[in-house]
Short mmCIF file of C-alpha atoms and ligand atoms in Angstrom, two decimals:
data_model
loop_
_atom_site.label_atom_id
_atom_site.label_comp_id
_atom_site.label_asym_id
_atom_site.label_seq_id
_atom_site.Cartn_x
_atom_site.Cartn_y
_atom_site.Cartn_z
CA MET A 30 7.88 23.88 -30.26
CA SER A 31 4.22 24.79 -30.69
CA ASN A 32 4.78 26.38 -34.11
CA LYS A 33 6.23 23.20 -35.65
CA ILE A 34 3.44 20.91 -34.64
CA GLY A 35 0.25 20.44 -36.67
CA ARG A 36 -3.16 20.68 -35.03
CA ASN A 37 -3.91 17.07 -35.90
CA ASP A 38 -0.49 15.72 -34.97
CA PRO A 39 -0.06 13.73 -31.76
CA CYS A 40 0.61 16.19 -28.93
CA TRP A 41 4.21 16.81 -27.89
CA CYS A 42 3.41 15.81 -24.29
CA GLY A 43 3.09 12.10 -25.12
CA SER A 44 -0.57 11.80 -24.13
CA GLY A 45 -1.39 10.17 -27.48
CA ILE A 46 -4.10 12.78 -28.03
CA LYS A 47 -4.20 15.16 -31.02
CA TYR A 48 -2.41 18.45 -30.32
CA LYS A 49 -5.57 20.51 -30.93
CA LYS A 50 -7.37 18.56 -28.19
CA CYS A 51 -4.46 18.57 -25.77
CA HIS A 52 -1.86 21.29 -25.36
CA LEU A 53 -2.98 23.77 -28.03
CA GLY A 54 -3.73 26.94 -26.06
CA ARG A 55 -3.19 25.20 -22.74
CA HIS A 56 -1.76 28.34 -21.15
CA GLU A 57 -5.18 29.93 -21.58
CA GLN A 58 -7.19 26.95 -20.33
CA GLU A 59 -8.94 27.07 -17.00
CA PRO A 60 -6.85 25.34 -14.30
CA ILE A 61 -8.30 22.14 -12.79
CA LYS A 62 -10.36 22.96 -9.74
CA ARG A 63 -9.24 21.46 -6.50
CA TYR A 64 -12.62 19.95 -5.67
CA GLU A 65 -12.69 18.26 -9.09
CA ALA A 66 -9.27 16.74 -8.49
CA ALA A 67 -10.32 15.65 -5.00
CA LYS A 68 -13.45 14.01 -6.38
CA GLU A 69 -11.53 12.12 -9.04
CA LEU A 70 -9.03 11.01 -6.43
CA ARG A 71 -11.77 9.67 -4.17
CA GLN A 72 -13.42 7.84 -7.06
CA ALA A 73 -10.17 6.21 -8.12
CA PHE A 74 -9.88 4.54 -4.72
CA SER A 75 -13.49 3.68 -4.03
CA ARG A 76 -14.57 1.90 -7.18
CA GLU A 77 -16.47 -1.31 -6.51
CA THR A 78 -15.23 -4.51 -8.08
CA CYS A 79 -14.73 -8.18 -7.29
CA SER A 80 -11.11 -9.32 -7.60
CA ALA A 81 -11.88 -13.03 -7.28
CA PRO A 82 -10.37 -15.08 -10.13
CA SER A 83 -12.90 -16.05 -12.78
CA ALA A 84 -11.95 -19.70 -12.31
CA LYS A 85 -13.47 -19.62 -8.82
CA THR A 86 -16.70 -21.56 -8.97
CA HIS A 87 -18.92 -19.24 -6.94
CA VAL A 88 -20.93 -16.64 -8.81
CA CYS A 89 -20.35 -13.05 -7.70
CA SER A 90 -23.02 -11.44 -5.59
CA LYS A 91 -24.20 -8.01 -6.66
CA LYS A 92 -23.13 -6.58 -3.35
CA ILE A 93 -19.53 -5.53 -2.91
CA ALA A 94 -18.18 -6.00 0.60
CA ARG A 95 -16.51 -3.27 2.60
CA ALA A 96 -13.82 -5.77 3.41
CA HIS A 97 -11.23 -5.08 6.07
CA THR A 98 -7.69 -5.30 4.81
CA VAL A 99 -6.44 -5.78 8.32
CA PRO A 100 -7.10 -9.51 8.57
CA ARG A 101 -9.63 -10.72 11.10
CA SER A 102 -12.43 -8.17 11.03
CA SER A 103 -12.45 -8.06 14.82
CA SER A 104 -8.74 -7.23 14.97
CA LEU A 105 -9.04 -3.46 15.05
CA GLN A 106 -11.60 -3.67 17.86
CA THR A 107 -8.90 -4.98 20.16
CA ILE A 108 -6.92 -1.72 19.86
CA ALA A 109 -9.79 0.75 19.36
CA ARG A 110 -10.84 3.44 21.83
CA ASP A 111 -14.57 4.19 21.63
CA GLY A 112 -14.59 2.44 18.26
CA HIS A 113 -11.77 4.55 16.82
CA VAL A 114 -8.15 4.05 15.81
CA TYR A 115 -5.61 6.44 14.31
CA GLY A 116 -4.93 6.16 10.61
CA PHE A 117 -3.59 8.18 7.67
CA ILE A 118 -6.30 9.52 5.38
CA PRO A 119 -4.71 10.56 2.09
CA SER A 120 -6.75 13.63 1.16
CA PHE A 121 -6.04 17.17 0.01
CA GLU A 122 -7.82 18.43 3.13
CA ASN A 123 -5.46 16.52 5.42
CA LEU A 124 -2.40 17.70 3.49
CA ASP A 125 -3.62 21.31 3.52
CA ARG A 126 -4.21 21.30 7.25
CA ASN A 127 -0.75 19.95 7.99
CA GLN A 128 1.49 21.84 5.59
CA GLY A 129 1.74 19.07 3.04
CA ARG A 130 2.26 16.14 5.38
CA LEU A 131 -0.20 13.44 6.30
CA VAL A 132 -0.93 13.44 10.01
CA PRO A 133 -2.88 10.55 11.55
CA GLU A 134 -6.52 11.15 12.42
CA LEU A 135 -9.01 9.20 14.50
CA ILE A 136 -11.13 7.01 12.23
CA GLY A 137 -14.10 4.79 13.08
CA ILE A 138 -13.05 1.15 12.72
CA ASN A 139 -15.83 0.49 10.23
CA ARG A 140 -14.22 3.00 7.88
CA ALA A 141 -10.63 2.14 8.70
CA SER A 142 -8.77 -0.14 6.37
CA THR A 143 -11.71 -1.24 4.25
CA PHE A 144 -11.58 -1.61 0.49
CA THR A 145 -14.30 -2.50 -1.97
CA GLY A 146 -12.38 -5.10 -3.93
CA PHE A 147 -14.40 -8.29 -3.35
CA CYS A 148 -18.10 -9.12 -3.56
CA THR A 149 -19.69 -10.43 -0.37
CA VAL A 150 -19.87 -14.04 -1.62
CA HIS A 151 -16.19 -14.24 -2.55
CA ASP A 152 -15.00 -12.22 0.42
CA ASP A 153 -16.75 -14.71 2.67
CA ALA A 154 -15.76 -17.87 0.79
CA ILE A 155 -12.12 -17.05 0.04
CA PHE A 156 -11.13 -15.68 3.44
CA ALA A 157 -13.07 -18.05 5.72
CA PRO A 158 -9.91 -19.98 6.76
CA ILE A 159 -8.45 -16.73 8.12
CA GLU A 160 -11.60 -14.91 9.26
CA LYS A 161 -13.52 -17.77 10.83
CA THR A 162 -10.77 -19.78 12.50
CA ASP A 163 -8.07 -18.59 14.87
CA PHE A 164 -4.72 -17.95 13.24
CA VAL A 165 -2.38 -20.91 13.77
CA GLY A 166 0.03 -20.23 10.91
CA THR A 167 -0.92 -22.84 8.31
CA ALA A 168 0.52 -22.30 4.84
CA GLU A 169 -3.02 -21.62 3.62
CA GLN A 170 -3.58 -18.90 6.24
CA CYS A 171 -0.22 -17.28 5.48
CA PHE A 172 -1.10 -17.38 1.80
CA LEU A 173 -4.50 -15.75 2.36
CA LEU A 174 -2.87 -12.90 4.30
CA ALA A 175 -0.64 -12.29 1.30
CA TYR A 176 -3.51 -12.82 -1.14
CA ARG A 177 -5.65 -10.07 0.37
CA ALA A 178 -2.70 -7.66 0.60
CA GLN A 179 -1.82 -8.43 -3.02
CA ALA A 180 -5.40 -7.94 -4.19
CA ARG A 181 -5.44 -4.54 -2.51
CA GLU A 182 -2.11 -3.59 -4.11
CA TYR A 183 -3.54 -4.52 -7.50
CA TYR A 184 -6.66 -2.46 -6.80
CA THR A 185 -4.64 0.55 -5.59
CA LYS A 186 -2.17 0.43 -8.49
CA HIS A 187 -5.09 0.53 -10.91
CA GLY A 188 -6.49 3.51 -9.02
CA MET A 189 -3.12 5.26 -9.36
CA ALA A 190 -2.91 4.53 -13.08
CA SER A 191 -6.49 5.69 -13.66
CA LEU A 192 -5.47 9.17 -12.48
CA SER A 193 -3.25 9.52 -15.55
CA GLY A 194 -5.73 11.84 -17.33
CA LEU A 195 -5.91 14.09 -14.28
CA ARG A 196 -2.13 14.18 -13.86
CA ARG A 197 -1.71 15.22 -17.49
CA GLN A 198 -4.01 18.22 -17.05
CA ILE A 199 -2.50 19.81 -13.96
CA ASP A 200 -0.56 22.25 -16.15
CA LYS A 201 -3.70 23.94 -17.48
CA GLY A 202 -3.38 27.70 -17.41
CA ARG A 203 0.42 27.57 -16.96
CA PRO A 204 3.02 29.07 -19.33
CA LEU A 205 4.79 26.76 -21.79
CA ASN A 206 8.05 26.45 -19.82
CA GLN A 207 6.09 25.15 -16.83
CA GLN A 208 4.04 22.86 -19.05
CA LEU A 209 7.25 21.26 -20.32
CA GLU A 210 8.56 20.80 -16.81
CA ILE A 211 5.30 19.38 -15.47
CA GLN A 212 4.82 17.01 -18.41
CA SER A 213 8.30 15.58 -18.12
CA PHE A 214 7.64 14.98 -14.41
CA VAL A 215 4.27 13.42 -15.25
CA ASN A 216 5.87 11.17 -17.87
CA ALA A 217 8.24 9.80 -15.25
CA LEU A 218 5.27 9.17 -12.96
CA GLU A 219 3.43 7.35 -15.73
CA ILE A 220 6.35 4.96 -16.17
CA GLY A 221 6.18 4.20 -12.44
CA ALA A 222 2.40 3.86 -12.41
CA ASN A 223 2.44 1.53 -15.42
CA ALA A 224 5.20 -0.58 -13.89
CA GLY A 225 3.08 -0.78 -10.71
CA VAL A 226 0.09 -2.09 -12.65
CA ARG A 227 2.22 -4.53 -14.63
CA ASP A 228 4.02 -5.97 -11.59
CA SER A 229 0.93 -6.20 -9.40
CA LYS A 230 -0.94 -7.92 -12.24
CA ILE A 231 1.76 -10.53 -12.65
CA TYR A 232 1.60 -11.32 -8.94
CA LYS A 233 -2.20 -11.21 -8.84
CA MET A 234 -2.30 -13.88 -11.58
CA LYS A 235 0.23 -16.03 -9.76
CA PHE A 236 -1.69 -15.69 -6.49
CA ASP A 237 -4.98 -16.50 -8.24
CA GLU A 238 -3.41 -19.66 -9.62
CA ILE A 239 -2.39 -20.80 -6.13
CA LEU A 240 -5.78 -19.90 -4.70
CA CYS A 241 -7.58 -21.96 -7.33
CA SER A 242 -5.25 -24.96 -7.03
CA SER A 243 -5.13 -24.91 -3.19
CA ASP A 244 -1.51 -25.98 -3.59
CA PHE A 245 0.39 -23.91 -1.04
CA ARG A 246 3.83 -25.51 -1.44
CA ASP A 247 5.33 -22.31 -2.88
CA VAL A 248 4.16 -20.23 0.06
CA ARG A 249 6.79 -18.95 2.49
CA ALA A 250 6.17 -17.06 5.70
CA TYR A 251 7.81 -15.73 8.83
CA ILE A 252 5.54 -15.53 11.84
CA ILE A 253 6.17 -13.38 14.90
CA ALA A 254 3.70 -14.31 17.65
CA LEU A 255 3.04 -11.66 20.31
CA GLN A 256 1.47 -12.00 23.74
CA GLY A 257 -1.15 -9.36 23.00
CA PRO A 258 -2.51 -7.45 20.00
CA PRO A 259 0.18 -5.25 18.38
CA PRO A 260 -0.57 -1.52 18.88
CA VAL A 261 -0.09 -0.96 15.14
CA MET A 262 -2.03 -3.05 12.64
CA GLY A 263 -2.10 -3.06 8.90
CA SER A 264 -1.26 -4.98 5.77
CA GLY A 265 0.32 -4.40 2.41
CA GLY A 266 2.95 -5.52 -0.04
CA PHE A 267 6.29 -3.97 -0.97
CA PHE A 268 9.55 -4.67 -2.78
CA PRO A 269 12.32 -5.12 -0.20
CA GLU A 270 15.29 -3.16 -1.53
CA GLU A 271 17.44 -3.21 1.58
CA ASP A 272 17.48 -5.40 4.65
CA PHE A 273 17.40 -4.27 8.29
CA GLN A 274 21.20 -3.96 8.34
CA GLY A 275 21.23 -1.80 5.20
CA VAL A 276 22.44 -4.53 2.83
CA LYS A 277 21.17 -4.04 -0.75
CA LEU A 278 18.81 -6.78 -1.94
CA GLN A 279 17.39 -5.62 -5.29
CA ASP A 280 17.23 -2.45 -7.34
CA VAL A 281 13.61 -1.81 -8.25
CA ALA A 282 14.38 1.35 -10.24
CA MET A 283 16.45 -0.69 -12.71
CA HIS A 284 13.21 -2.33 -13.91
CA LYS A 285 14.90 -5.63 -14.71
CA GLY A 286 12.01 -8.05 -14.70
CA THR A 287 9.47 -8.17 -11.91
CA PRO A 288 10.85 -7.25 -8.49
CA ASP A 289 10.55 -9.70 -5.59
CA VAL A 290 7.58 -8.79 -3.41
CA VAL A 291 6.86 -9.51 0.25
CA THR A 292 3.63 -8.82 2.12
CA VAL A 293 3.30 -7.95 5.78
CA SER A 294 0.21 -8.27 7.98
CA SER A 295 -0.07 -7.16 11.59
CA PHE A 296 -3.23 -8.23 13.42
CA ALA A 297 -4.82 -9.93 16.44
CA SER A 298 -6.35 -13.37 16.70
CA GLY A 299 -7.43 -15.51 19.64
CA GLY A 300 -6.23 -12.92 22.17
CA HIS A 301 -2.69 -12.85 20.76
CA GLY A 302 -0.96 -10.68 18.20
CA TYR A 303 0.80 -11.63 14.97
CA VAL A 304 3.11 -9.98 12.52
CA VAL A 305 3.40 -12.20 9.46
CA LEU A 306 5.59 -11.72 6.42
CA SER A 307 4.54 -13.88 3.46
CA TRP A 308 6.07 -14.38 0.03
CA LEU A 309 6.33 -16.93 -2.77
CA GLN A 310 9.24 -19.24 -3.45
CA GLN A 311 10.08 -17.34 -6.65
CA CYS A 312 10.81 -14.28 -4.47
CA ASP A 313 13.19 -16.11 -2.10
CA GLY A 314 16.13 -14.23 -3.65
CA SER A 315 15.35 -10.95 -1.88
CA CYS A 316 12.75 -12.05 0.65
CA LEU A 317 14.76 -14.74 2.45
CA PRO A 318 17.73 -12.49 3.31
CA PHE A 319 15.28 -9.70 4.16
CA VAL A 320 13.38 -11.86 6.62
CA ARG A 321 16.57 -13.42 8.02
CA SER A 322 17.86 -9.96 8.83
CA LEU A 323 14.64 -9.34 10.78
CA HIS A 324 15.04 -12.72 12.46
CA ASN A 325 18.52 -11.66 13.63
CA ILE A 326 17.13 -8.70 15.57
CA PRO A 327 16.81 -9.56 19.28
CA ASP A 328 13.33 -9.56 20.87
CA GLU A 329 13.92 -6.32 22.80
CA ASP A 330 14.68 -4.40 19.57
CA LEU A 331 11.96 -6.02 17.51
CA ALA A 332 9.11 -3.51 18.11
CA PRO A 333 11.00 -0.49 16.70
CA ALA A 334 12.14 -2.60 13.72
CA ILE A 335 8.57 -3.62 12.91
CA LEU A 336 7.41 -0.02 13.29
CA ARG A 337 10.09 1.13 10.87
CA LEU A 338 8.94 -1.49 8.40
CA LEU A 339 5.21 -0.75 8.70
CA PHE A 340 5.52 3.04 8.51
CA GLN A 341 8.13 2.96 5.79
CA HIS A 342 6.40 0.59 3.43
CA ILE A 343 2.69 0.37 4.19
CA GLU A 344 0.33 3.33 4.07
CA ASN A 345 -2.49 1.11 5.30
CA VAL A 346 -1.59 1.24 9.04
CA PHE A 347 -3.72 1.88 12.10
CA MET A 348 -2.66 2.72 15.62
CA MET A 349 -4.06 2.16 19.09
CA PRO A 350 -5.05 5.69 20.25
CA ASP A 351 -3.57 5.59 23.78
CA TRP A 352 -0.35 4.06 22.51
CA TRP A 353 0.07 6.66 19.75
CA GLU A 354 -0.69 9.59 22.04
CA GLU A 355 1.77 8.40 24.67
CA LEU A 356 4.71 7.87 22.30
CA PRO A 357 7.66 10.25 22.79
CA ASP A 358 7.25 13.27 20.46
CA ALA A 359 10.44 12.44 18.57
CA THR A 360 9.23 8.90 17.86
CA ARG A 361 5.87 10.13 16.61
CA ARG A 362 7.56 12.67 14.36
CA SER A 363 9.96 10.11 12.96
CA LEU A 364 7.10 7.73 12.14
CA ILE A 365 5.11 10.49 10.41
CA ASP A 366 8.23 11.33 8.37
CA ARG A 367 8.48 7.71 7.26
CA MET A 368 4.86 7.80 6.21
CA ALA A 369 5.50 10.98 4.24
CA CYS A 370 7.90 8.92 2.11
CA ALA A 371 5.43 6.10 1.70
CA VAL A 372 2.41 8.15 0.72
CA ASP A 373 2.25 10.33 -2.29
CA LEU A 374 -1.25 11.00 -3.51
CA PHE A 375 -0.47 10.89 -7.19
CA THR A 376 2.49 8.63 -7.43
CA ASP A 377 2.58 5.93 -4.79
CA ARG A 378 6.32 6.53 -4.71
CA ARG A 379 8.12 4.67 -2.00
CA ASP A 380 11.52 6.11 -1.47
CA GLY A 381 14.62 4.24 -0.29
CA ALA A 382 14.30 1.57 2.34
CA MET A 383 16.10 3.02 5.38
CA LEU A 384 15.18 0.19 7.70
CA THR A 385 18.43 0.26 9.60
CA LYS A 386 18.36 0.98 13.30
CA ASP A 387 17.71 4.59 14.22
CA GLY A 388 16.86 6.43 17.43
CA LEU A 389 13.26 5.20 17.38
CA GLN A 390 12.06 4.33 20.86
CA CYS A 391 9.01 2.47 22.10
CA GLU A 392 8.08 -0.05 24.77
CA PRO A 393 9.07 -3.60 23.75
CA TRP A 394 6.26 -5.91 22.66
CA GLY A 395 5.99 -9.28 24.41
CA VAL A 396 7.33 -11.75 21.86
CA MET A 397 6.02 -15.32 22.33
CA GLY A 398 7.84 -16.95 19.47
CA ARG A 399 9.01 -16.68 15.90
CA ARG A 400 9.09 -19.28 13.18
CA PHE A 401 9.48 -19.85 9.46
CA VAL A 402 6.82 -21.59 7.36
CA GLY A 403 7.75 -23.46 4.18
CA CYS A 404 11.50 -22.75 4.38
ZN1 ZN B 519 -0.55 17.38 -24.67
ZN1 ZN B 520 -17.18 -12.04 -6.48
#
């Protein structure tokens, strides 16, 4: 292959760069150093930006907030022990220590779950109805839960995509046959990363439109109210592919249009706990049957179902230390395995849904009530 390609031709790997500046002599190039990759990884997920729509009247402040993505900044305090909760830190160090799997570590709540995706002015103004008033389940509050989760997805997907240059260079110093293998793998990842950016952008624009119009008629939600704070908190968005009974809902891999997205938020407010699933009317097709299948699960089986959902689909989850440490070993292992599917440092791949009932065991959570909003 290398003898047919001209130095100034586009490289065979698909990078769009001239061959002489890309794969020419790659087998002799110095491999990427681990600390360099780690640094680039950190930077990709700590860039400071304000995601507020430009149509919002306030002017951005220069200061970017370390905003909590678990709604209600005080939420994590209710499950912390000495100011710490367990969480998954996606780093090479963590993976190295635990033979390639992410194992939860104690994290200070001021570090847990924050992202630098809004300036202080907009963070304060946009989320006041959720941060400064108790959660009562208005359409606006349910929307804001989804809005923040969606903004974080958009931010994270961009971080993923920005690692493209790094991904393309991991074959430095390898022989040609390995280069070919690695680049074809990387090309598949790029398709996924680009689809992630495209889909999250479409939803971000739609969510911005609703935020600016304050018209929440298209907002749908399912609220599970708990007697006390849930021992696992977090928030994020995902494409429901299968419901809790294993029924197929949509095939994301087929890439036919934009997949239906649902967001989930688990948090505490006013002494109680809430798990809220929010989505837009246009996503009813997959989201309604998904949520109905959750609604059909009896109260006593609800906690394991929610755990399956959070650990399977959201990497942004935090656990109450005593609760986590006292779980049966098998349950802890099974949850870590689910997280291993959800988290992949370079790809953000989320493998099959697998939400159907398994042997997962935990104490039931006191359910106070469940209701639908907007449907
Ligand atoms: Zn190349
Ligand atoms: Zn701003």
